[in-house]
mmCIF file of C-alpha atoms in Angstrom:
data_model
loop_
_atom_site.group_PDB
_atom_site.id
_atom_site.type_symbol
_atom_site.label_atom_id
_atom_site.label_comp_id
_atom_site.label_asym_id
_atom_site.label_seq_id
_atom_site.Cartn_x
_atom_site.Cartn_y
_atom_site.Cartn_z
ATOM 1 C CA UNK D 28 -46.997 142.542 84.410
ATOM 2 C CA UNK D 29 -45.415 140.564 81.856
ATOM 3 C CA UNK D 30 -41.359 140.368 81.313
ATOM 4 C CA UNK D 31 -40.357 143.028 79.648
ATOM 5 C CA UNK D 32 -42.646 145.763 80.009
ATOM 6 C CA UNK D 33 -40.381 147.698 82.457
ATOM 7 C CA UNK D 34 -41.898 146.855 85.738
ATOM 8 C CA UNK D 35 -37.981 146.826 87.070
ATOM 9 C CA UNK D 36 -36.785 149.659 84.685
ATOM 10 C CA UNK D 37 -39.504 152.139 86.215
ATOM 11 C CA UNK D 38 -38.578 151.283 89.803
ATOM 12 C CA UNK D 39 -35.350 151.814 89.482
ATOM 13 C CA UNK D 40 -36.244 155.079 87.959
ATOM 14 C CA UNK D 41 -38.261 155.642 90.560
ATOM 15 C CA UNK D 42 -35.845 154.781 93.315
ATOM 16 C CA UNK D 43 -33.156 157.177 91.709
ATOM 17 C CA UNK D 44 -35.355 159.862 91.343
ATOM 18 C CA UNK D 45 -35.987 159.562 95.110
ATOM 19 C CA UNK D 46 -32.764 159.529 96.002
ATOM 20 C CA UNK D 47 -32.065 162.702 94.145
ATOM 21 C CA UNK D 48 -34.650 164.505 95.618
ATOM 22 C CA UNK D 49 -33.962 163.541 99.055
ATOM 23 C CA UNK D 50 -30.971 161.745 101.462
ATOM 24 C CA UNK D 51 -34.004 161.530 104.092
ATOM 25 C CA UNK D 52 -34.922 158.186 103.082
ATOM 26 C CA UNK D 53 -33.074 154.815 102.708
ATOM 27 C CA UNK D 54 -33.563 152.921 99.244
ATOM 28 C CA UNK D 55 -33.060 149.335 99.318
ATOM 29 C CA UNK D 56 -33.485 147.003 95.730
ATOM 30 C CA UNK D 57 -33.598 143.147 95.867
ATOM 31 C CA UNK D 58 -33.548 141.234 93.105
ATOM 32 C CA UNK D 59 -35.454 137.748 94.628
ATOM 33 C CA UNK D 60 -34.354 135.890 91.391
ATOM 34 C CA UNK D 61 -30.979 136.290 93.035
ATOM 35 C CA UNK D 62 -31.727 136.769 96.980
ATOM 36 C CA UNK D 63 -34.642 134.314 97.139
ATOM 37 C CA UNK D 64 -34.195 132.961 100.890
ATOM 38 C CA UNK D 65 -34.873 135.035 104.253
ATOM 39 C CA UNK D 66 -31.448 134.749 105.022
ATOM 40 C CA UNK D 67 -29.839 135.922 101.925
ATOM 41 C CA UNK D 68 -32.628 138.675 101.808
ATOM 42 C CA UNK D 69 -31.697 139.697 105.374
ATOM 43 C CA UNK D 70 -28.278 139.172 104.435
ATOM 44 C CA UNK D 71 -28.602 142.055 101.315
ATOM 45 C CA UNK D 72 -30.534 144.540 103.698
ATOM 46 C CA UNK D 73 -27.896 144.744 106.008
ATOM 47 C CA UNK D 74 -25.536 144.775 103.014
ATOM 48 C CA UNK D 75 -26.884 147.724 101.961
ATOM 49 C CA UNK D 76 -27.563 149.327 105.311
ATOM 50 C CA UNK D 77 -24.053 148.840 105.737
ATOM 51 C CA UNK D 78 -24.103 146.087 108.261
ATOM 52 C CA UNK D 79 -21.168 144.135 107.432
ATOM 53 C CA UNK D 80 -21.120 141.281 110.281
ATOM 54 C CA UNK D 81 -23.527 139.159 108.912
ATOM 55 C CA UNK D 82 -21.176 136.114 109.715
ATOM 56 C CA UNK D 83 -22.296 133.568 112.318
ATOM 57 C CA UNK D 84 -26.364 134.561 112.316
ATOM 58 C CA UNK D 85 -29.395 133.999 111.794
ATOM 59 C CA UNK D 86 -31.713 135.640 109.891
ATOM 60 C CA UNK D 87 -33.870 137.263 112.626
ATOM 61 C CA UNK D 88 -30.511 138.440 113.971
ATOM 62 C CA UNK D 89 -30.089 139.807 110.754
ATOM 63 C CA UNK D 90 -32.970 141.535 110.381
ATOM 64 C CA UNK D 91 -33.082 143.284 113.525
ATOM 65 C CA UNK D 92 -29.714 144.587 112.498
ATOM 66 C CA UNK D 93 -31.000 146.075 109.206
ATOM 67 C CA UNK D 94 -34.175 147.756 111.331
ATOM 68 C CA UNK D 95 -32.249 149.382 113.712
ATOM 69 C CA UNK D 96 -30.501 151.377 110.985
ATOM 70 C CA UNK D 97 -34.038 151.517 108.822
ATOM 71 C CA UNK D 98 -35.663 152.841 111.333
ATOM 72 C CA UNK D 99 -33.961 155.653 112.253
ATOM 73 C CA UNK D 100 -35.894 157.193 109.421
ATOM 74 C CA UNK D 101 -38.217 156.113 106.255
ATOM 75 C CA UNK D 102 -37.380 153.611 103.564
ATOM 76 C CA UNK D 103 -38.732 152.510 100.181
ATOM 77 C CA UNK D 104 -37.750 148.305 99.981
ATOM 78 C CA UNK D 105 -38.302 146.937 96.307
ATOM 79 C CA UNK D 106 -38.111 142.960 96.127
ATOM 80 C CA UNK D 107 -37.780 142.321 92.523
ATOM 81 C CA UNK D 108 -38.951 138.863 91.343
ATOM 82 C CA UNK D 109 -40.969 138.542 94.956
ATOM 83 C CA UNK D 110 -43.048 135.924 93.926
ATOM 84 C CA UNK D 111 -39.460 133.597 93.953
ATOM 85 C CA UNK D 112 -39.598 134.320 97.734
ATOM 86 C CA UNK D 113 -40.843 130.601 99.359
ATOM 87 C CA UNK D 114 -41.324 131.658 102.879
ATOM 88 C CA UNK D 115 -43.733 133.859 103.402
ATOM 89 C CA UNK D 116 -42.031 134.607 107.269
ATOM 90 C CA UNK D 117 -40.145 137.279 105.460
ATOM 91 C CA UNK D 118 -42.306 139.517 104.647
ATOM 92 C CA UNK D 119 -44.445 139.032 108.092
ATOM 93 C CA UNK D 120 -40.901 140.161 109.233
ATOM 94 C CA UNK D 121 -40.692 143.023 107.218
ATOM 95 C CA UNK D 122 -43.901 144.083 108.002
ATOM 96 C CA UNK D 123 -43.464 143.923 111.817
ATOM 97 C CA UNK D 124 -39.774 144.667 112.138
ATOM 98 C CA UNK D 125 -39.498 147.900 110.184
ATOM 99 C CA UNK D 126 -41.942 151.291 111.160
ATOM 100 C CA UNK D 127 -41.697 153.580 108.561
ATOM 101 C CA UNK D 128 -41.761 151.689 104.865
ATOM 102 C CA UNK D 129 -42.729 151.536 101.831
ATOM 103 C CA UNK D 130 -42.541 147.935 100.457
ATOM 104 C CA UNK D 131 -42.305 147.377 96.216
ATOM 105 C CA UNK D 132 -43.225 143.641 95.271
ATOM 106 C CA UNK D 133 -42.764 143.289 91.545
ATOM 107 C CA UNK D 134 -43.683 140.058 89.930
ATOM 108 C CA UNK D 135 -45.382 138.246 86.615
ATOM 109 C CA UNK D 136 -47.758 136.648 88.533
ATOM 110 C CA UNK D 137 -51.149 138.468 88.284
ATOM 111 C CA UNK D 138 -52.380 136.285 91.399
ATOM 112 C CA UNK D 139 -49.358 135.952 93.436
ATOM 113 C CA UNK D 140 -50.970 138.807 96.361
ATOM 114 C CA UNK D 141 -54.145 135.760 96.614
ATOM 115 C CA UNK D 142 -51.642 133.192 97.388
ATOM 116 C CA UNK D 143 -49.837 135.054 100.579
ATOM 117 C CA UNK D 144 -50.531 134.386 104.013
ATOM 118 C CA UNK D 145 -53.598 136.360 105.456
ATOM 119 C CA UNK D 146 -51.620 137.071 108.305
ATOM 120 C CA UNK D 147 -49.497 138.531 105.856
ATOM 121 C CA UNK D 148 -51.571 140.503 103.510
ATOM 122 C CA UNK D 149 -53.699 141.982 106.475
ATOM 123 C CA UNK D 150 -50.646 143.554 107.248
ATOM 124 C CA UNK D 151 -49.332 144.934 103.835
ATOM 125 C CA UNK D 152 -52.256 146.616 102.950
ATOM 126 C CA UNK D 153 -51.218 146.099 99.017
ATOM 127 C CA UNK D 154 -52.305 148.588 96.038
ATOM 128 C CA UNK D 155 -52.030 146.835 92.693
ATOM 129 C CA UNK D 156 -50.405 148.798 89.676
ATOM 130 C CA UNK D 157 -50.370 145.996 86.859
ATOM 131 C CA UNK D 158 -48.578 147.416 83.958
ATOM 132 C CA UNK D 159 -50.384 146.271 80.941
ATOM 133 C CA UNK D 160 -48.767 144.534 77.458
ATOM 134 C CA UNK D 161 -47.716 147.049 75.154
ATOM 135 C CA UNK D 162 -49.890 147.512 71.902
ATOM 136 C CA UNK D 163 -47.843 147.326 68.443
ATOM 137 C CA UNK D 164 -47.846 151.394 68.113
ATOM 138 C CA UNK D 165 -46.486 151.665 71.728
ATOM 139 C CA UNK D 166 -43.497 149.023 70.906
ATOM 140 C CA UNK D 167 -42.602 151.116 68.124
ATOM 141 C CA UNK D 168 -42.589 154.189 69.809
ATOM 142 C CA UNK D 169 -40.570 153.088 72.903
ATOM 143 C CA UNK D 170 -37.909 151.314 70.250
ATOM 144 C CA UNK D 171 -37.756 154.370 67.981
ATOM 145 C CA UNK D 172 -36.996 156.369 71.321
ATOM 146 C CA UNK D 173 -34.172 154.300 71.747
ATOM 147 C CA UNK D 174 -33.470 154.549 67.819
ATOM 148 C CA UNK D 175 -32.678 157.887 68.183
ATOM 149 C CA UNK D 176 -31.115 158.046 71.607
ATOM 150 C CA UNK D 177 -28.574 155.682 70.723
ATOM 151 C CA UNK D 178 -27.633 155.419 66.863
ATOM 152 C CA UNK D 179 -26.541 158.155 64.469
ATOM 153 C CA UNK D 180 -29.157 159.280 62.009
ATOM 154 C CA UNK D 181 -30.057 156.802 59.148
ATOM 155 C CA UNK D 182 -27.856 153.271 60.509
ATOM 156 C CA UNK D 183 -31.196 152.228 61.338
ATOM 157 C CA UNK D 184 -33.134 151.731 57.953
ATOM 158 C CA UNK D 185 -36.962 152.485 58.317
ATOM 159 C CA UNK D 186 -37.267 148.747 56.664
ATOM 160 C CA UNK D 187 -35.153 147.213 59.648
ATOM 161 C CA UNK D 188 -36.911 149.017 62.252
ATOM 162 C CA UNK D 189 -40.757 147.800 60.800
ATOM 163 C CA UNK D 190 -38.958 144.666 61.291
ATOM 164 C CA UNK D 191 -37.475 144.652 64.753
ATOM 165 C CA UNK D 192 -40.648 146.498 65.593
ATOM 166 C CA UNK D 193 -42.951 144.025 64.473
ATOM 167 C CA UNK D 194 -40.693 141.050 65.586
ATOM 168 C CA UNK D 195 -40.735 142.707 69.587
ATOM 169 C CA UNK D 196 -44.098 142.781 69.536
ATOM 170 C CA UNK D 197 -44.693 139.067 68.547
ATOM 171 C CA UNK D 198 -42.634 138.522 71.092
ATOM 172 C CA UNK D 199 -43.862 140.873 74.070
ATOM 173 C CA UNK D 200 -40.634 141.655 75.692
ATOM 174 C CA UNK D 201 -39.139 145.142 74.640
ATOM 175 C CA UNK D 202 -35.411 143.942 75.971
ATOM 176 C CA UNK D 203 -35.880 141.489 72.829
ATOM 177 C CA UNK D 204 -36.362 144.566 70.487
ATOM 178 C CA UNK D 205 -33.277 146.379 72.254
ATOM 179 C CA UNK D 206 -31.364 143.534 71.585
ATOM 180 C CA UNK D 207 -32.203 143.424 67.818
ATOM 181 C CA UNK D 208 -31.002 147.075 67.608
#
């Protein structure tokens, strides 16, 4: 999906909801913007994992560290911004390294799954969930949620919000609309 339609926002629901419900499974977030190397994604699993002597490897060293602590049980792995990820050997590595996963890829890029690796997608057996651009009634709804959530009763004037409202959606990015409240 495009920026802004909550493709991030709605994993990270997701992700807290699972932890929540269960301690059974390990929930890892990457943001690739950030972590967009094999190394410094290898570096942030065993981060998280709780792998602290990272110092001194490589990144196959790395990962094998994170799976040994992955796989002692299931995990959900969500690599924001994937498509910033270069070398496809990471996710080959993912795919082979660590048993029981679920792997998130969210991008922009609409084609980004035809440009991996065969080798690669044979392996990942993808599903696509696109999340579509919001129509103008759905912007306004989603804002005026947030309308009400976070300001006291009438500091928003219904003139203002027609305006932010209409201004989001000629721009296509609901964080712009937030930031116009």
């Amino acid at each position: 999906g495009v920026p802004g339609i909550g493709k991030t926002v709605a994993t990270k629901h997701l992700l807290s909801e699972l932890e929540k419900e269960t301690d059974r499974i390990k929930t890892v977030y990457i943001n690739c913007w950030k972590k967009d190397t094999p190394y410094k994604v290898a570096s942030e699993l065993c981060r998280q994992v709780g792998f602290k002597f990272v110092t001194n490897r490589d990144t196959s060293e790395l990962m094998k560290e994170a799976a040994k602590t992955l796989n002692k049980g299931s995990c959900v792995i969500v690599l924001d911004e994937a498509d910033k990820i270069e070398d496809q050997q990471l996710f080959y590595n993912l795919f082979e390294e660590i048993f029981t996963k679920s792997i998130l890829c969210i991008t922009n890029d609409k084609n980004w799954l035809s440009k991996l690796d065969g080798r690669v997608k044979s392996r990942m057996m993808a599903e696509l969930l696109e999340f579509n651009q919001y129509n103008l009634e759905e912007m306004r709804d989603i804002l005026k949620e947030r309308v009400n959530y976070a300001f006291v009763s009438g500091v928003v004037s219904n003139d203002a919000f027609e305006i932010i409202s209409a201004k989001t959606f000629e721009i296509g990015d609901v964080r712009a609309g937030l930031f116009l409240l």
